[in-house]
mmCIF file of N, CA, C and O in Angstrom:
data_model
loop_
_atom_site.group_PDB
_atom_site.id
_atom_site.type_symbol
_atom_site.label_atom_id
_atom_site.label_comp_id
_atom_site.label_asym_id
_atom_site.label_seq_id
_atom_site.Cartn_x
_atom_site.Cartn_y
_atom_site.Cartn_z
ATOM 1 N N UNK A 215 -105.506 95.171 -18.144
ATOM 2 C CA UNK A 215 -104.932 95.201 -19.473
ATOM 3 C C UNK A 215 -105.414 96.399 -20.272
ATOM 4 O O UNK A 215 -106.536 96.867 -20.085
ATOM 5 N N UNK A 216 -104.583 96.828 -21.164
ATOM 6 C CA UNK A 216 -104.928 97.980 -21.981
ATOM 7 C C UNK A 216 -106.087 97.667 -22.920
ATOM 8 O O UNK A 216 -106.981 98.487 -23.095
ATOM 9 N N UNK A 217 -106.069 96.498 -23.528
ATOM 10 C CA UNK A 217 -107.133 96.092 -24.440
ATOM 11 C C UNK A 217 -107.629 94.709 -24.022
ATOM 12 O O UNK A 217 -106.997 93.698 -24.313
ATOM 13 N N UNK A 218 -108.765 94.612 -23.331
ATOM 14 C CA UNK A 218 -109.222 93.334 -22.785
ATOM 15 C C UNK A 218 -109.488 92.257 -23.836
ATOM 16 O O UNK A 218 -109.378 91.071 -23.551
ATOM 17 N N UNK A 219 -109.820 92.649 -25.055
ATOM 18 C CA UNK A 219 -110.101 91.638 -26.075
ATOM 19 C C UNK A 219 -108.837 90.966 -26.589
ATOM 20 O O UNK A 219 -108.899 89.877 -27.136
ATOM 21 N N UNK A 220 -107.683 91.594 -26.387
ATOM 22 C CA UNK A 220 -106.429 91.049 -26.895
ATOM 23 C C UNK A 220 -105.483 90.592 -25.795
ATOM 24 O O UNK A 220 -104.302 90.378 -26.034
ATOM 25 N N UNK A 221 -105.970 90.453 -24.579
ATOM 26 C CA UNK A 221 -105.100 90.065 -23.485
ATOM 27 C C UNK A 221 -105.797 89.043 -22.595
ATOM 28 O O UNK A 221 -106.995 88.821 -22.703
ATOM 29 N N UNK A 222 -105.021 88.440 -21.712
ATOM 30 C CA UNK A 222 -105.556 87.434 -20.804
ATOM 31 C C UNK A 222 -104.915 87.596 -19.435
ATOM 32 O O UNK A 222 -103.773 88.014 -19.313
ATOM 33 N N UNK A 223 -105.679 87.262 -18.404
ATOM 34 C CA UNK A 223 -105.185 87.264 -17.038
ATOM 35 C C UNK A 223 -105.404 85.878 -16.463
ATOM 36 O O UNK A 223 -106.314 85.165 -16.876
ATOM 37 N N UNK A 224 -104.590 85.532 -15.500
ATOM 38 C CA UNK A 224 -104.775 84.249 -14.842
ATOM 39 C C UNK A 224 -104.451 84.383 -13.359
ATOM 40 O O UNK A 224 -103.667 85.241 -12.955
ATOM 41 N N UNK A 225 -105.086 83.523 -12.569
ATOM 42 C CA UNK A 225 -104.818 83.494 -11.136
ATOM 43 C C UNK A 225 -105.107 82.084 -10.642
ATOM 44 O O UNK A 225 -106.108 81.489 -11.018
ATOM 45 N N UNK A 226 -104.227 81.562 -9.805
ATOM 46 C CA UNK A 226 -104.377 80.208 -9.299
ATOM 47 C C UNK A 226 -104.326 80.260 -7.782
ATOM 48 O O UNK A 226 -103.481 80.933 -7.204
ATOM 49 N N UNK A 227 -105.232 79.532 -7.130
ATOM 50 C CA UNK A 227 -105.281 79.544 -5.675
ATOM 51 C C UNK A 227 -104.433 78.429 -5.070
ATOM 52 O O UNK A 227 -103.701 78.643 -4.120
ATOM 53 N N UNK A 228 -104.510 77.220 -5.598
ATOM 54 C CA UNK A 228 -103.809 76.086 -5.010
ATOM 55 C C UNK A 228 -103.027 75.368 -6.096
ATOM 56 O O UNK A 228 -103.507 74.410 -6.696
ATOM 57 N N UNK A 229 -101.820 75.824 -6.342
ATOM 58 C CA UNK A 229 -100.997 75.285 -7.415
ATOM 59 C C UNK A 229 -99.828 74.509 -6.820
ATOM 60 O O UNK A 229 -99.126 75.023 -5.947
ATOM 61 N N UNK A 230 -99.629 73.286 -7.294
ATOM 62 C CA UNK A 230 -98.525 72.471 -6.797
ATOM 63 C C UNK A 230 -97.311 72.642 -7.699
ATOM 64 O O UNK A 230 -96.860 71.705 -8.343
ATOM 65 N N UNK A 231 -96.843 73.866 -7.786
ATOM 66 C CA UNK A 231 -95.627 74.191 -8.533
ATOM 67 C C UNK A 231 -94.898 75.282 -7.769
ATOM 68 O O UNK A 231 -95.486 76.003 -6.968
ATOM 69 N N UNK A 232 -93.625 75.405 -8.027
ATOM 70 C CA UNK A 232 -92.834 76.396 -7.316
ATOM 71 C C UNK A 232 -93.123 77.803 -7.847
ATOM 72 O O UNK A 232 -93.170 78.023 -9.056
ATOM 73 N N UNK A 233 -93.270 78.732 -6.924
ATOM 74 C CA UNK A 233 -93.573 80.120 -7.291
ATOM 75 C C UNK A 233 -92.478 80.723 -8.144
ATOM 76 O O UNK A 233 -92.739 81.401 -9.131
ATOM 77 N N UNK A 234 -91.230 80.477 -7.777
ATOM 78 C CA UNK A 234 -90.116 81.118 -8.479
ATOM 79 C C UNK A 234 -90.002 80.617 -9.919
ATOM 80 O O UNK A 234 -89.756 81.398 -10.833
ATOM 81 N N UNK A 235 -90.212 79.331 -10.137
ATOM 82 C CA UNK A 235 -90.203 78.804 -11.500
ATOM 83 C C UNK A 235 -91.363 79.371 -12.303
ATOM 84 O O UNK A 235 -91.212 79.709 -13.479
ATOM 85 N N UNK A 236 -92.524 79.473 -11.675
ATOM 86 C CA UNK A 236 -93.707 79.999 -12.359
ATOM 87 C C UNK A 236 -93.509 81.464 -12.715
ATOM 88 O O UNK A 236 -93.896 81.909 -13.804
ATOM 89 N N UNK A 237 -92.888 82.226 -11.827
ATOM 90 C CA UNK A 237 -92.617 83.641 -12.094
ATOM 91 C C UNK A 237 -91.724 83.802 -13.321
ATOM 92 O O UNK A 237 -92.012 84.606 -14.211
ATOM 93 N N UNK A 238 -90.638 83.048 -13.367
ATOM 94 C CA UNK A 238 -89.696 83.168 -14.479
ATOM 95 C C UNK A 238 -90.312 82.664 -15.786
ATOM 96 O O UNK A 238 -90.051 83.214 -16.853
ATOM 97 N N UNK A 239 -91.151 81.636 -15.715
ATOM 98 C CA UNK A 239 -91.819 81.125 -16.914
ATOM 99 C C UNK A 239 -92.789 82.157 -17.468
ATOM 100 O O UNK A 239 -92.840 82.391 -18.679
ATOM 101 N N UNK A 240 -93.559 82.791 -16.592
ATOM 102 C CA UNK A 240 -94.507 83.812 -17.037
ATOM 103 C C UNK A 240 -93.773 85.015 -17.622
ATOM 104 O O UNK A 240 -94.204 85.591 -18.625
ATOM 105 N N UNK A 241 -92.637 85.381 -17.019
ATOM 106 C CA UNK A 241 -91.867 86.509 -17.529
ATOM 107 C C UNK A 241 -91.287 86.197 -18.906
ATOM 108 O O UNK A 241 -91.202 87.059 -19.773
ATOM 109 N N UNK A 242 -90.905 84.939 -19.120
ATOM 110 C CA UNK A 242 -90.344 84.556 -20.414
ATOM 111 C C UNK A 242 -91.405 84.563 -21.513
ATOM 112 O O UNK A 242 -91.101 84.859 -22.669
ATOM 113 N N UNK A 243 -92.659 84.260 -21.162
ATOM 114 C CA UNK A 243 -93.741 84.214 -22.159
ATOM 115 C C UNK A 243 -94.411 85.566 -22.362
ATOM 116 O O UNK A 243 -95.181 85.731 -23.311
ATOM 117 N N UNK A 244 -94.133 86.509 -21.488
ATOM 118 C CA UNK A 244 -94.795 87.804 -21.568
ATOM 119 C C UNK A 244 -94.436 88.523 -22.867
ATOM 120 O O UNK A 244 -93.274 88.614 -23.240
ATOM 121 N N UNK A 245 -95.458 88.978 -23.570
ATOM 122 C CA UNK A 245 -95.247 89.721 -24.797
ATOM 123 C C UNK A 245 -95.211 88.863 -26.052
ATOM 124 O O UNK A 245 -95.171 89.393 -27.155
ATOM 125 N N UNK A 246 -95.217 87.538 -25.895
ATOM 126 C CA UNK A 246 -95.211 86.659 -27.063
ATOM 127 C C UNK A 246 -96.629 86.467 -27.590
ATOM 128 O O UNK A 246 -97.590 86.507 -26.828
ATOM 129 N N UNK A 247 -96.752 86.243 -28.875
ATOM 130 C CA UNK A 247 -98.041 85.881 -29.448
ATOM 131 C C UNK A 247 -98.410 84.488 -28.935
ATOM 132 O O UNK A 247 -97.550 83.713 -28.531
ATOM 133 N N UNK A 248 -99.702 84.167 -28.953
ATOM 134 C CA UNK A 248 -100.187 82.935 -28.337
ATOM 135 C C UNK A 248 -99.546 81.692 -28.947
ATOM 136 O O UNK A 248 -99.036 80.830 -28.219
ATOM 137 N N UNK A 249 -99.545 81.570 -30.261
ATOM 138 C CA UNK A 249 -98.986 80.376 -30.890
ATOM 139 C C UNK A 249 -97.478 80.272 -30.664
ATOM 140 O O UNK A 249 -96.941 79.173 -30.468
ATOM 141 N N UNK A 250 -96.800 81.402 -30.654
ATOM 142 C CA UNK A 250 -95.360 81.394 -30.403
ATOM 143 C C UNK A 250 -95.070 80.986 -28.955
ATOM 144 O O UNK A 250 -94.121 80.260 -28.686
ATOM 145 N N UNK A 251 -95.914 81.432 -28.029
ATOM 146 C CA UNK A 251 -95.741 81.066 -26.617
ATOM 147 C C UNK A 251 -95.985 79.574 -26.414
ATOM 148 O O UNK A 251 -95.254 78.913 -25.667
ATOM 149 N N UNK A 252 -96.991 79.030 -27.081
ATOM 150 C CA UNK A 252 -97.271 77.597 -26.967
ATOM 151 C C UNK A 252 -96.114 76.789 -27.537
ATOM 152 O O UNK A 252 -95.668 75.807 -26.935
ATOM 153 N N UNK A 253 -95.597 77.193 -28.677
ATOM 154 C CA UNK A 253 -94.467 76.502 -29.299
ATOM 155 C C UNK A 253 -93.231 76.591 -28.400
ATOM 156 O O UNK A 253 -92.485 75.616 -28.249
ATOM 157 N N UNK A 254 -93.030 77.753 -27.789
ATOM 158 C CA UNK A 254 -91.890 77.946 -26.890
ATOM 159 C C UNK A 254 -91.985 77.010 -25.682
ATOM 160 O O UNK A 254 -91.016 76.358 -25.306
ATOM 161 N N UNK A 255 -93.177 76.910 -25.098
ATOM 162 C CA UNK A 255 -93.336 76.051 -23.927
ATOM 163 C C UNK A 255 -93.197 74.571 -24.289
ATOM 164 O O UNK A 255 -92.685 73.781 -23.497
ATOM 165 N N UNK A 256 -93.636 74.193 -25.486
ATOM 166 C CA UNK A 256 -93.429 72.808 -25.928
ATOM 167 C C UNK A 256 -91.947 72.515 -26.107
ATOM 168 O O UNK A 256 -91.476 71.432 -25.749
ATOM 169 N N UNK A 257 -91.207 73.483 -26.628
ATOM 170 C CA UNK A 257 -89.757 73.320 -26.775
ATOM 171 C C UNK A 257 -89.065 73.244 -25.415
ATOM 172 O O UNK A 257 -88.067 72.550 -25.264
ATOM 173 N N UNK A 258 -89.589 73.970 -24.426
ATOM 174 C CA UNK A 258 -89.018 73.919 -23.081
ATOM 175 C C UNK A 258 -89.212 72.522 -22.494
ATOM 176 O O UNK A 258 -88.294 71.960 -21.885
ATOM 177 N N UNK A 259 -90.385 71.933 -22.700
ATOM 178 C CA UNK A 259 -90.631 70.590 -22.172
ATOM 179 C C UNK A 259 -89.741 69.545 -22.844
ATOM 180 O O UNK A 259 -89.374 68.552 -22.223
ATOM 181 N N UNK A 260 -89.383 69.787 -24.103
ATOM 182 C CA UNK A 260 -88.511 68.859 -24.824
ATOM 183 C C UNK A 260 -87.033 69.198 -24.647
ATOM 184 O O UNK A 260 -86.176 68.568 -25.269
ATOM 185 N N UNK A 261 -86.723 70.215 -23.852
ATOM 186 C CA UNK A 261 -85.361 70.692 -23.573
ATOM 187 C C UNK A 261 -84.666 71.215 -24.829
ATOM 188 O O UNK A 261 -83.442 71.169 -24.940
ATOM 189 N N UNK A 262 -85.437 71.738 -25.783
ATOM 190 C CA UNK A 262 -84.858 72.357 -26.974
ATOM 191 C C UNK A 262 -84.581 73.834 -26.732
ATOM 192 O O UNK A 262 -83.685 74.413 -27.341
ATOM 193 N N UNK A 263 -85.380 74.475 -25.865
ATOM 194 C CA UNK A 263 -85.155 75.862 -25.443
ATOM 195 C C UNK A 263 -85.222 75.897 -23.931
ATOM 196 O O UNK A 263 -85.700 74.961 -23.291
ATOM 197 N N UNK A 264 -84.753 76.994 -23.364
ATOM 198 C CA UNK A 264 -84.659 77.103 -21.916
ATOM 199 C C UNK A 264 -85.368 78.359 -21.446
ATOM 200 O O UNK A 264 -85.530 79.313 -22.199
ATOM 201 N N UNK A 265 -85.805 78.349 -20.187
ATOM 202 C CA UNK A 265 -86.380 79.537 -19.567
ATOM 203 C C UNK A 265 -85.254 80.233 -18.814
ATOM 204 O O UNK A 265 -84.719 79.680 -17.852
ATOM 205 N N UNK A 266 -84.861 81.427 -19.251
ATOM 206 C CA UNK A 266 -83.769 82.122 -18.549
ATOM 207 C C UNK A 266 -84.239 82.661 -17.205
ATOM 208 O O UNK A 266 -85.340 83.188 -17.097
ATOM 209 N N UNK A 267 -83.425 82.508 -16.191
ATOM 210 C CA UNK A 267 -83.746 83.012 -14.858
ATOM 211 C C UNK A 267 -82.962 84.292 -14.637
ATOM 212 O O UNK A 267 -81.744 84.315 -14.794
ATOM 213 N N UNK A 268 -83.661 85.353 -14.273
ATOM 214 C CA UNK A 268 -83.007 86.642 -14.040
ATOM 215 C C UNK A 268 -83.127 87.100 -12.599
ATOM 216 O O UNK A 268 -82.222 87.718 -12.063
ATOM 217 N N UNK A 269 -84.252 86.817 -11.956
ATOM 218 C CA UNK A 269 -84.464 87.312 -10.598
ATOM 219 C C UNK A 269 -84.097 86.256 -9.548
ATOM 220 O O UNK A 269 -83.354 86.533 -8.624
ATOM 221 N N UNK A 270 -84.623 85.048 -9.705
ATOM 222 C CA UNK A 270 -84.384 83.986 -8.725
ATOM 223 C C UNK A 270 -83.310 83.056 -9.280
ATOM 224 O O UNK A 270 -83.600 82.035 -9.896
ATOM 225 N N UNK A 271 -82.061 83.399 -9.052
ATOM 226 C CA UNK A 271 -80.963 82.692 -9.704
ATOM 227 C C UNK A 271 -80.158 81.802 -8.758
ATOM 228 O O UNK A 271 -79.262 81.097 -9.212
ATOM 229 N N UNK A 272 -80.456 81.823 -7.479
ATOM 230 C CA UNK A 272 -79.675 81.003 -6.551
ATOM 231 C C UNK A 272 -79.986 79.525 -6.760
ATOM 232 O O UNK A 272 -81.123 79.138 -6.928
ATOM 233 N N UNK A 273 -78.967 78.708 -6.749
ATOM 234 C CA UNK A 273 -79.063 77.252 -6.876
ATOM 235 C C UNK A 273 -79.605 76.808 -8.230
ATOM 236 O O UNK A 273 -80.111 75.698 -8.345
ATOM 237 N N UNK A 274 -79.532 77.646 -9.228
ATOM 238 C CA UNK A 274 -79.911 77.259 -10.584
ATOM 239 C C UNK A 274 -78.632 77.112 -11.401
ATOM 240 O O UNK A 274 -77.707 77.908 -11.279
ATOM 241 N N UNK A 275 -78.596 76.092 -12.222
ATOM 242 C CA UNK A 275 -77.386 75.808 -12.979
ATOM 243 C C UNK A 275 -77.217 76.696 -14.196
ATOM 244 O O UNK A 275 -78.159 77.309 -14.688
ATOM 245 N N UNK A 276 -75.987 76.752 -14.686
ATOM 246 C CA UNK A 276 -75.685 77.528 -15.885
ATOM 247 C C UNK A 276 -75.746 76.612 -17.097
ATOM 248 O O UNK A 276 -75.266 75.478 -17.049
ATOM 249 N N UNK A 277 -76.350 77.122 -18.174
ATOM 250 C CA UNK A 277 -76.522 76.322 -19.378
ATOM 251 C C UNK A 277 -76.231 77.175 -20.604
ATOM 252 O O UNK A 277 -76.509 78.370 -20.628
ATOM 253 N N UNK A 278 -75.718 76.542 -21.638
ATOM 254 C CA UNK A 278 -75.340 77.247 -22.863
ATOM 255 C C UNK A 278 -76.554 77.760 -23.625
ATOM 256 O O UNK A 278 -76.443 78.710 -24.392
ATOM 257 N N UNK A 279 -77.725 77.146 -23.427
ATOM 258 C CA UNK A 279 -78.922 77.565 -24.160
ATOM 259 C C UNK A 279 -79.367 78.980 -23.809
ATOM 260 O O UNK A 279 -80.096 79.599 -24.575
ATOM 261 N N UNK A 280 -78.928 79.511 -22.691
ATOM 262 C CA UNK A 280 -79.353 80.852 -22.302
ATOM 263 C C UNK A 280 -78.626 81.939 -23.085
ATOM 264 O O UNK A 280 -78.989 83.109 -22.982
ATOM 265 N N UNK A 281 -77.630 81.589 -23.882
ATOM 266 C CA UNK A 281 -76.943 82.582 -24.708
ATOM 267 C C UNK A 281 -77.897 83.228 -25.702
ATOM 268 O O UNK A 281 -77.691 84.362 -26.121
ATOM 269 N N UNK A 282 -78.946 82.500 -26.053
ATOM 270 C CA UNK A 282 -79.966 83.016 -26.973
ATOM 271 C C UNK A 282 -80.653 84.260 -26.416
ATOM 272 O O UNK A 282 -81.055 85.142 -27.158
ATOM 273 N N UNK A 283 -80.764 84.357 -25.091
ATOM 274 C CA UNK A 283 -81.485 85.453 -24.445
ATOM 275 C C UNK A 283 -80.571 86.548 -23.926
ATOM 276 O O UNK A 283 -81.042 87.536 -23.388
ATOM 277 N N UNK A 284 -79.267 86.350 -24.016
ATOM 278 C CA UNK A 284 -78.282 87.337 -23.567
ATOM 279 C C UNK A 284 -78.479 87.731 -22.101
ATOM 280 O O UNK A 284 -78.548 88.892 -21.752
ATOM 281 N N UNK A 285 -78.620 86.732 -21.236
ATOM 282 C CA UNK A 285 -78.760 86.994 -19.810
ATOM 283 C C UNK A 285 -77.388 86.952 -19.153
ATOM 284 O O UNK A 285 -76.478 86.274 -19.622
ATOM 285 N N UNK A 286 -77.257 87.648 -18.057
ATOM 286 C CA UNK A 286 -75.997 87.623 -17.330
ATOM 287 C C UNK A 286 -75.938 86.357 -16.491
ATOM 288 O O UNK A 286 -76.904 85.988 -15.827
ATOM 289 N N UNK A 287 -74.829 85.675 -16.538
ATOM 290 C CA UNK A 287 -74.658 84.472 -15.733
ATOM 291 C C UNK A 287 -75.112 83.203 -16.420
ATOM 292 O O UNK A 287 -74.846 82.129 -15.929
ATOM 293 N N UNK A 288 -75.798 83.305 -17.518
ATOM 294 C CA UNK A 288 -76.293 82.168 -18.300
ATOM 295 C C UNK A 288 -77.001 81.131 -17.434
ATOM 296 O O UNK A 288 -76.725 79.952 -17.501
ATOM 297 N N UNK A 289 -77.933 81.601 -16.611
ATOM 298 C CA UNK A 289 -78.651 80.729 -15.689
ATOM 299 C C UNK A 289 -80.057 80.493 -16.216
ATOM 300 O O UNK A 289 -80.757 81.428 -16.602
ATOM 301 N N UNK A 290 -80.465 79.223 -16.209
ATOM 302 C CA UNK A 290 -81.805 78.899 -16.674
ATOM 303 C C UNK A 290 -82.200 77.494 -16.286
ATOM 304 O O UNK A 290 -81.388 76.696 -15.821
ATOM 305 N N UNK A 291 -83.478 77.197 -16.487
ATOM 306 C CA UNK A 291 -84.023 75.863 -16.174
ATOM 307 C C UNK A 291 -85.082 75.503 -17.196
ATOM 308 O O UNK A 291 -85.513 76.319 -17.998
ATOM 309 N N UNK A 292 -85.546 74.250 -17.097
ATOM 310 C CA UNK A 292 -86.643 73.759 -17.911
ATOM 311 C C UNK A 292 -87.774 73.338 -16.973
ATOM 312 O O UNK A 292 -87.988 72.161 -16.718
ATOM 313 N N UNK A 293 -88.544 74.305 -16.430
ATOM 314 C CA UNK A 293 -89.605 73.941 -15.476
ATOM 315 C C UNK A 293 -90.721 73.162 -16.157
ATOM 316 O O UNK A 293 -91.197 73.555 -17.217
ATOM 317 N N UNK A 294 -91.135 72.059 -15.552
ATOM 318 C CA UNK A 294 -92.162 71.199 -16.154
ATOM 319 C C UNK A 294 -93.555 71.499 -15.597
ATOM 320 O O UNK A 294 -94.518 71.530 -16.342
ATOM 321 N N UNK A 295 -93.671 71.705 -14.304
ATOM 322 C CA UNK A 295 -94.991 71.952 -13.713
ATOM 323 C C UNK A 295 -95.485 73.365 -13.966
ATOM 324 O O UNK A 295 -96.679 73.598 -14.038
ATOM 325 N N UNK A 296 -94.581 74.304 -14.086
ATOM 326 C CA UNK A 296 -94.973 75.702 -14.269
ATOM 327 C C UNK A 296 -95.433 75.941 -15.672
ATOM 328 O O UNK A 296 -96.035 76.912 -15.997
#
């Protein structure tokens, strides 16, 4: 990180969650302030907001909530374990 006091890193060895969901969730939270990221993830668990999928889009459904992010294909999910 450019400034270690203002950033965080994480690494997990044995995680029982799907890699592709975790990748898209981390990408969606990247660049957000901490409190905004926490609020966003709480909204995802309540299905009020969605995590847009851009890279791993096969077999993921299309939802109207992704219009907020202006993604192509309007594909997204609400990952719970990630």
